[in-house]
mmCIF file of C-alpha atoms in Angstrom:
data_model
loop_
_atom_site.group_PDB
_atom_site.id
_atom_site.type_symbol
_atom_site.label_atom_id
_atom_site.label_comp_id
_atom_site.label_asym_id
_atom_site.label_seq_id
_atom_site.Cartn_x
_atom_site.Cartn_y
_atom_site.Cartn_z
ATOM 1 C CA UNK Q 1 93.703 118.766 44.013
ATOM 2 C CA UNK Q 2 92.264 122.262 44.331
ATOM 3 C CA UNK Q 3 90.256 122.998 47.458
ATOM 4 C CA UNK Q 4 87.893 125.191 45.457
ATOM 5 C CA UNK Q 5 84.364 123.836 45.660
ATOM 6 C CA UNK Q 6 85.155 121.085 48.177
ATOM 7 C CA UNK Q 7 82.206 120.361 50.433
ATOM 8 C CA UNK Q 8 83.048 120.535 54.169
ATOM 9 C CA UNK Q 9 80.760 119.348 56.968
ATOM 10 C CA UNK Q 10 81.285 121.138 60.303
ATOM 11 C CA UNK Q 11 79.989 119.151 63.296
ATOM 12 C CA UNK Q 12 80.026 121.249 66.479
ATOM 13 C CA UNK Q 13 77.373 122.169 69.042
ATOM 14 C CA UNK Q 14 78.812 125.664 69.588
ATOM 15 C CA UNK Q 15 77.103 128.138 67.199
ATOM 16 C CA UNK Q 16 79.962 130.636 67.444
ATOM 17 C CA UNK Q 17 82.495 128.027 66.310
ATOM 18 C CA UNK Q 18 80.296 127.058 63.366
ATOM 19 C CA UNK Q 19 79.816 130.710 62.372
ATOM 20 C CA UNK Q 20 83.542 131.386 62.546
ATOM 21 C CA UNK Q 21 84.427 128.311 60.495
ATOM 22 C CA UNK Q 22 81.706 128.990 57.937
ATOM 23 C CA UNK Q 23 82.910 132.562 57.392
ATOM 24 C CA UNK Q 24 86.558 131.515 57.114
ATOM 25 C CA UNK Q 25 85.978 128.536 54.833
ATOM 26 C CA UNK Q 26 83.484 130.177 52.480
ATOM 27 C CA UNK Q 27 85.982 133.011 52.045
ATOM 28 C CA UNK Q 28 88.333 130.382 50.596
ATOM 29 C CA UNK Q 29 85.722 128.918 48.225
ATOM 30 C CA UNK Q 30 84.700 125.923 50.302
ATOM 31 C CA UNK Q 31 81.068 124.854 50.379
ATOM 32 C CA UNK Q 32 80.068 124.534 54.050
ATOM 33 C CA UNK Q 33 77.458 122.288 55.674
ATOM 34 C CA UNK Q 34 76.666 122.373 59.401
ATOM 35 C CA UNK Q 35 75.408 119.965 62.069
ATOM 36 C CA UNK Q 36 74.955 120.693 65.782
ATOM 37 C CA UNK Q 37 74.745 117.075 66.920
ATOM 38 C CA UNK Q 38 75.713 113.553 65.861
ATOM 39 C CA UNK Q 39 72.308 112.535 64.506
ATOM 40 C CA UNK Q 40 72.175 115.491 62.141
ATOM 41 C CA UNK Q 41 75.785 114.918 61.131
ATOM 42 C CA UNK Q 42 75.193 111.302 60.132
ATOM 43 C CA UNK Q 43 72.052 112.252 58.209
ATOM 44 C CA UNK Q 44 73.913 114.976 56.281
ATOM 45 C CA UNK Q 45 76.806 112.621 55.596
ATOM 46 C CA UNK Q 46 74.549 110.049 53.961
ATOM 47 C CA UNK Q 47 72.631 112.586 51.860
ATOM 48 C CA UNK Q 48 75.199 115.250 50.944
ATOM 49 C CA UNK Q 49 78.386 113.121 50.787
ATOM 50 C CA UNK Q 50 80.830 115.847 51.888
ATOM 51 C CA UNK Q 51 84.498 115.759 50.911
ATOM 52 C CA UNK Q 52 85.730 116.267 54.483
ATOM 53 C CA UNK Q 53 84.325 116.390 58.031
ATOM 54 C CA UNK Q 54 85.514 118.729 60.797
ATOM 55 C CA UNK Q 55 84.298 117.001 63.963
ATOM 56 C CA UNK Q 56 84.072 118.096 67.595
ATOM 57 C CA UNK Q 57 84.132 115.218 70.090
ATOM 58 C CA UNK Q 58 81.916 116.820 72.748
ATOM 59 C CA UNK Q 59 78.512 116.474 71.081
ATOM 60 C CA UNK Q 60 75.259 116.522 73.090
ATOM 61 C CA UNK Q 61 73.770 113.257 71.831
ATOM 62 C CA UNK Q 62 76.794 111.029 71.147
ATOM 63 C CA UNK Q 63 80.512 111.060 71.823
ATOM 64 C CA UNK Q 64 82.502 112.022 68.755
ATOM 65 C CA UNK Q 65 84.561 108.837 69.021
ATOM 66 C CA UNK Q 66 81.423 106.807 68.391
ATOM 67 C CA UNK Q 67 80.576 109.033 65.431
ATOM 68 C CA UNK Q 68 83.959 108.206 63.906
ATOM 69 C CA UNK Q 69 83.376 104.486 64.399
ATOM 70 C CA UNK Q 70 79.921 104.633 62.800
ATOM 71 C CA UNK Q 71 81.104 106.633 59.811
ATOM 72 C CA UNK Q 72 84.046 104.309 59.242
ATOM 73 C CA UNK Q 73 81.653 101.373 58.890
ATOM 74 C CA UNK Q 74 80.650 102.662 55.458
ATOM 75 C CA UNK Q 75 82.735 105.700 54.459
ATOM 76 C CA UNK Q 76 86.383 106.720 54.162
ATOM 77 C CA UNK Q 77 85.603 110.448 54.063
ATOM 78 C CA UNK Q 78 88.481 112.362 55.709
ATOM 79 C CA UNK Q 79 87.667 113.251 59.335
ATOM 80 C CA UNK Q 80 89.551 116.042 61.063
ATOM 81 C CA UNK Q 81 88.850 116.196 64.798
ATOM 82 C CA UNK Q 82 88.700 119.701 66.278
ATOM 83 C CA UNK Q 83 88.350 119.313 70.040
ATOM 84 C CA UNK Q 84 89.161 120.887 73.387
ATOM 85 C CA UNK Q 85 90.341 117.450 74.584
ATOM 86 C CA UNK Q 86 94.118 117.626 74.635
ATOM 87 C CA UNK Q 87 95.061 114.364 76.384
ATOM 88 C CA UNK Q 88 97.255 111.941 74.456
ATOM 89 C CA UNK Q 89 94.768 109.149 75.128
ATOM 90 C CA UNK Q 90 91.953 111.090 73.452
ATOM 91 C CA UNK Q 91 94.078 111.797 70.398
ATOM 92 C CA UNK Q 92 95.165 108.184 70.067
ATOM 93 C CA UNK Q 93 91.566 106.986 70.539
ATOM 94 C CA UNK Q 94 90.271 109.257 67.782
ATOM 95 C CA UNK Q 95 93.049 108.382 65.353
ATOM 96 C CA UNK Q 96 92.754 104.693 66.140
ATOM 97 C CA UNK Q 97 89.054 104.753 65.320
ATOM 98 C CA UNK Q 98 89.773 106.260 61.934
ATOM 99 C CA UNK Q 99 90.150 110.030 62.272
ATOM 100 C CA UNK Q 100 92.642 111.430 59.788
ATOM 101 C CA UNK Q 101 93.929 114.261 61.968
ATOM 102 C CA UNK Q 102 93.406 115.919 65.353
ATOM 103 C CA UNK Q 103 93.637 119.593 66.284
ATOM 104 C CA UNK Q 104 92.989 120.957 69.763
ATOM 105 C CA UNK Q 105 91.074 124.134 70.587
ATOM 106 C CA UNK Q 106 92.032 126.962 70.635
ATOM 107 C CA UNK Q 107 93.384 126.643 67.109
ATOM 108 C CA UNK Q 108 94.825 128.727 64.302
ATOM 109 C CA UNK Q 109 92.807 128.923 61.117
ATOM 110 C CA UNK Q 110 95.942 128.707 58.990
ATOM 111 C CA UNK Q 111 96.922 125.408 60.583
ATOM 112 C CA UNK Q 112 93.408 124.027 60.273
ATOM 113 C CA UNK Q 113 93.195 124.846 56.585
ATOM 114 C CA UNK Q 114 96.644 123.400 55.902
ATOM 115 C CA UNK Q 115 95.599 120.130 57.523
ATOM 116 C CA UNK Q 116 92.339 120.131 55.591
ATOM 117 C CA UNK Q 117 94.205 120.552 52.310
ATOM 118 C CA UNK Q 118 96.531 117.687 53.249
ATOM 119 C CA UNK Q 119 93.608 115.384 54.077
ATOM 120 C CA UNK Q 120 91.792 116.262 50.848
ATOM 121 C CA UNK Q 121 94.945 115.745 48.816
ATOM 122 C CA UNK Q 122 95.645 112.371 50.426
ATOM 123 C CA UNK Q 123 92.081 111.213 49.780
ATOM 124 C CA UNK Q 124 92.336 112.294 46.149
ATOM 125 C CA UNK Q 125 95.568 110.337 45.717
ATOM 126 C CA UNK Q 126 93.970 107.242 47.228
ATOM 127 C CA UNK Q 127 90.958 107.350 44.914
ATOM 128 C CA UNK Q 128 92.843 108.302 41.750
ATOM 129 C CA UNK Q 129 95.998 106.217 42.143
ATOM 130 C CA UNK Q 130 96.804 103.140 40.101
ATOM 131 C CA UNK Q 131 96.580 99.653 41.566
ATOM 132 C CA UNK Q 132 99.525 98.668 43.744
ATOM 133 C CA UNK Q 133 101.144 95.245 44.031
ATOM 134 C CA UNK Q 134 100.517 92.492 46.500
ATOM 135 C CA UNK Q 135 103.438 92.235 48.943
ATOM 136 C CA UNK Q 136 104.277 88.937 50.645
ATOM 137 C CA UNK Q 137 106.412 88.773 53.794
ATOM 138 C CA UNK Q 138 106.643 85.175 54.888
ATOM 139 C CA UNK Q 139 103.110 84.149 55.891
ATOM 140 C CA UNK Q 140 101.891 87.774 55.785
ATOM 141 C CA UNK Q 141 100.331 89.110 52.571
ATOM 142 C CA UNK Q 142 99.459 92.775 52.055
ATOM 143 C CA UNK Q 143 97.236 93.645 49.083
ATOM 144 C CA UNK Q 144 97.917 97.352 48.667
ATOM 145 C CA UNK Q 145 95.205 97.905 46.078
ATOM 146 C CA UNK Q 146 92.447 96.250 48.116
ATOM 147 C CA UNK Q 147 93.855 97.373 51.492
ATOM 148 C CA UNK Q 148 93.655 93.784 52.754
ATOM 149 C CA UNK Q 149 96.061 91.910 55.040
ATOM 150 C CA UNK Q 150 96.153 88.160 55.575
ATOM 151 C CA UNK Q 151 98.202 85.902 57.828
ATOM 152 C CA UNK Q 152 98.497 82.274 56.806
ATOM 153 C CA UNK Q 153 95.631 82.914 54.436
ATOM 154 C CA UNK Q 154 93.323 84.321 57.109
ATOM 155 C CA UNK Q 155 92.224 87.986 57.094
ATOM 156 C CA UNK Q 156 93.762 90.246 59.745
ATOM 157 C CA UNK Q 157 91.636 93.130 60.999
ATOM 158 C CA UNK Q 158 93.672 96.314 61.328
ATOM 159 C CA UNK Q 159 92.642 99.814 62.324
ATOM 160 C CA UNK Q 160 93.146 102.553 59.739
ATOM 161 C CA UNK Q 161 96.342 103.818 61.342
ATOM 162 C CA UNK Q 162 97.718 100.296 61.862
ATOM 163 C CA UNK Q 163 97.187 99.597 58.172
ATOM 164 C CA UNK Q 164 98.728 102.890 57.078
ATOM 165 C CA UNK Q 165 101.853 102.202 59.143
ATOM 166 C CA UNK Q 166 102.171 98.698 57.704
ATOM 167 C CA UNK Q 167 101.582 100.031 54.181
ATOM 168 C CA UNK Q 168 104.406 102.567 54.480
ATOM 169 C CA UNK Q 169 106.783 99.991 55.926
ATOM 170 C CA UNK Q 170 106.085 97.267 53.346
ATOM 171 C CA UNK Q 171 106.373 99.833 50.548
ATOM 172 C CA UNK Q 172 110.037 100.219 51.577
ATOM 173 C CA UNK Q 173 111.075 96.630 52.402
ATOM 174 C CA UNK Q 174 114.408 96.317 54.151
ATOM 175 C CA UNK Q 175 114.799 100.093 54.370
ATOM 176 C CA UNK Q 176 114.991 101.834 57.739
ATOM 177 C CA UNK Q 177 112.179 104.377 58.013
ATOM 178 C CA UNK Q 178 112.920 107.034 60.620
ATOM 179 C CA UNK Q 179 110.423 108.029 63.279
ATOM 180 C CA UNK Q 180 110.022 111.400 61.577
ATOM 181 C CA UNK Q 181 109.434 109.882 58.141
ATOM 182 C CA UNK Q 182 106.739 107.571 59.453
ATOM 183 C CA UNK Q 183 105.054 110.223 61.558
ATOM 184 C CA UNK Q 184 105.062 112.733 58.707
ATOM 185 C CA UNK Q 185 103.678 110.186 56.223
ATOM 186 C CA UNK Q 186 100.885 108.893 58.448
ATOM 187 C CA UNK Q 187 100.034 111.707 60.864
ATOM 188 C CA UNK Q 188 101.445 114.828 59.216
ATOM 189 C CA UNK Q 189 104.168 117.392 59.885
ATOM 190 C CA UNK Q 190 102.658 118.492 63.197
ATOM 191 C CA UNK Q 191 103.324 115.054 64.712
ATOM 192 C CA UNK Q 192 106.973 114.444 63.815
ATOM 193 C CA UNK Q 193 108.026 114.503 67.485
ATOM 194 C CA UNK Q 194 105.223 112.219 68.747
ATOM 195 C CA UNK Q 195 107.265 109.009 68.735
ATOM 196 C CA UNK Q 196 104.949 107.428 71.317
ATOM 197 C CA UNK Q 197 102.360 107.045 68.547
ATOM 198 C CA UNK Q 198 104.750 104.754 66.702
ATOM 199 C CA UNK Q 199 105.513 102.661 69.778
ATOM 200 C CA UNK Q 200 101.805 102.080 70.378
ATOM 201 C CA UNK Q 201 100.948 101.152 66.795
ATOM 202 C CA UNK Q 202 104.048 99.051 66.144
ATOM 203 C CA UNK Q 203 103.209 97.125 69.316
ATOM 204 C CA UNK Q 204 99.648 96.559 68.107
ATOM 205 C CA UNK Q 205 100.860 95.380 64.692
ATOM 206 C CA UNK Q 206 103.300 92.956 66.286
ATOM 207 C CA UNK Q 207 100.526 91.481 68.426
ATOM 208 C CA UNK Q 208 98.508 90.787 65.290
ATOM 209 C CA UNK Q 209 101.260 89.761 62.861
ATOM 210 C CA UNK Q 210 104.222 88.289 64.753
ATOM 211 C CA UNK Q 211 104.494 84.708 66.006
ATOM 212 C CA UNK Q 212 106.334 86.014 69.082
ATOM 213 C CA UNK Q 213 105.631 89.756 69.551
ATOM 214 C CA UNK Q 214 108.363 89.952 72.187
ATOM 215 C CA UNK Q 215 110.950 88.744 69.663
ATOM 216 C CA UNK Q 216 109.740 90.275 66.394
ATOM 217 C CA UNK Q 217 110.968 89.037 63.024
ATOM 218 C CA UNK Q 218 108.741 91.117 60.756
ATOM 219 C CA UNK Q 219 108.826 94.671 62.090
ATOM 220 C CA UNK Q 220 112.306 95.381 63.394
ATOM 221 C CA UNK Q 221 113.254 98.245 65.712
ATOM 222 C CA UNK Q 222 116.330 100.265 64.822
ATOM 223 C CA UNK Q 223 117.066 101.783 68.260
ATOM 224 C CA UNK Q 224 116.891 105.541 68.307
ATOM 225 C CA UNK Q 225 116.245 105.688 64.546
ATOM 226 C CA UNK Q 226 112.996 104.024 63.468
ATOM 227 C CA UNK Q 227 111.644 100.759 62.076
ATOM 228 C CA UNK Q 228 111.949 98.497 59.064
ATOM 229 C CA UNK Q 229 110.343 95.345 57.773
ATOM 230 C CA UNK Q 230 112.532 92.374 56.964
ATOM 231 C CA UNK Q 231 113.229 92.537 53.253
ATOM 232 C CA UNK Q 232 114.621 89.074 52.554
ATOM 233 C CA UNK Q 233 111.248 87.392 52.166
ATOM 234 C CA UNK Q 234 109.454 90.329 50.576
ATOM 235 C CA UNK Q 235 108.041 89.865 47.086
ATOM 236 C CA UNK Q 236 105.616 91.793 44.938
ATOM 237 C CA UNK Q 237 103.099 89.794 42.957
#
C-alpha cells in the first residue's frame, strides 16, 4: 500500500508539534488533519474518517487513553501514540486499550514515518485479505475471519493485543514462536527486546482461556525461547 494520499489526523495540544508534523508529512504526500484536543479529534474522526491517527496522551480535555477506548468502540483506525510518557505502564496501558504503536518524545521523524507505514500496511492487509479458517483448540474456538473467540460456546472478550497474540499463536499450532517473532509480528521491530510485554499478555490470555492458569495446557511456555499452542487438538474448519 502506497502512503501517497493517506489521510493522517494529528492530535496534539502543542502547536509547534503539529506544525512540524504537518510540514514533514505533507512533504511526503500525506494529507494532514489537526486537532488540539480530544473533542475536536473525535469530531474529525467521525466526519473525515482518516487512515491513521497520531495521538498525544496529554490532552487538555481528556486523557489520551480514554480517547483510544472511545475510538475503539466503533473504529479500527490505526492509532500511533506519540507521547512524552515513557513509563512501561503507560505504554502497556495504551497498547492494551487498542493503540497500534507507541513512540516517546523526543522522536525521530524517520522512525515515526516507518511506523506509520507499517500500521497503514497492516490495516490494508486486514481489510483486503481473504477469509481465514475457524481454529478449534479443545473447548476454545477462534474465528480468524470474524475476530471472535469462544470458550465452551460462550464469547470471550479479549483486548486487541490479546487477540493479536492468540491469532499469531493459533496460526502456527504446535510450532514454537520465539519472543522476537511474536514481538515483531504484534508490536513491531522496535519492541523485539520487550519480552515483558509477552509475559503480561500471555498471563492475561491464560486467565481467560485456561481451566487452570497456573498449569496451562493451551499456551505453553518454552523457557528462554517463546511460546506455542498445543497442536494435537487444533483443527481448521
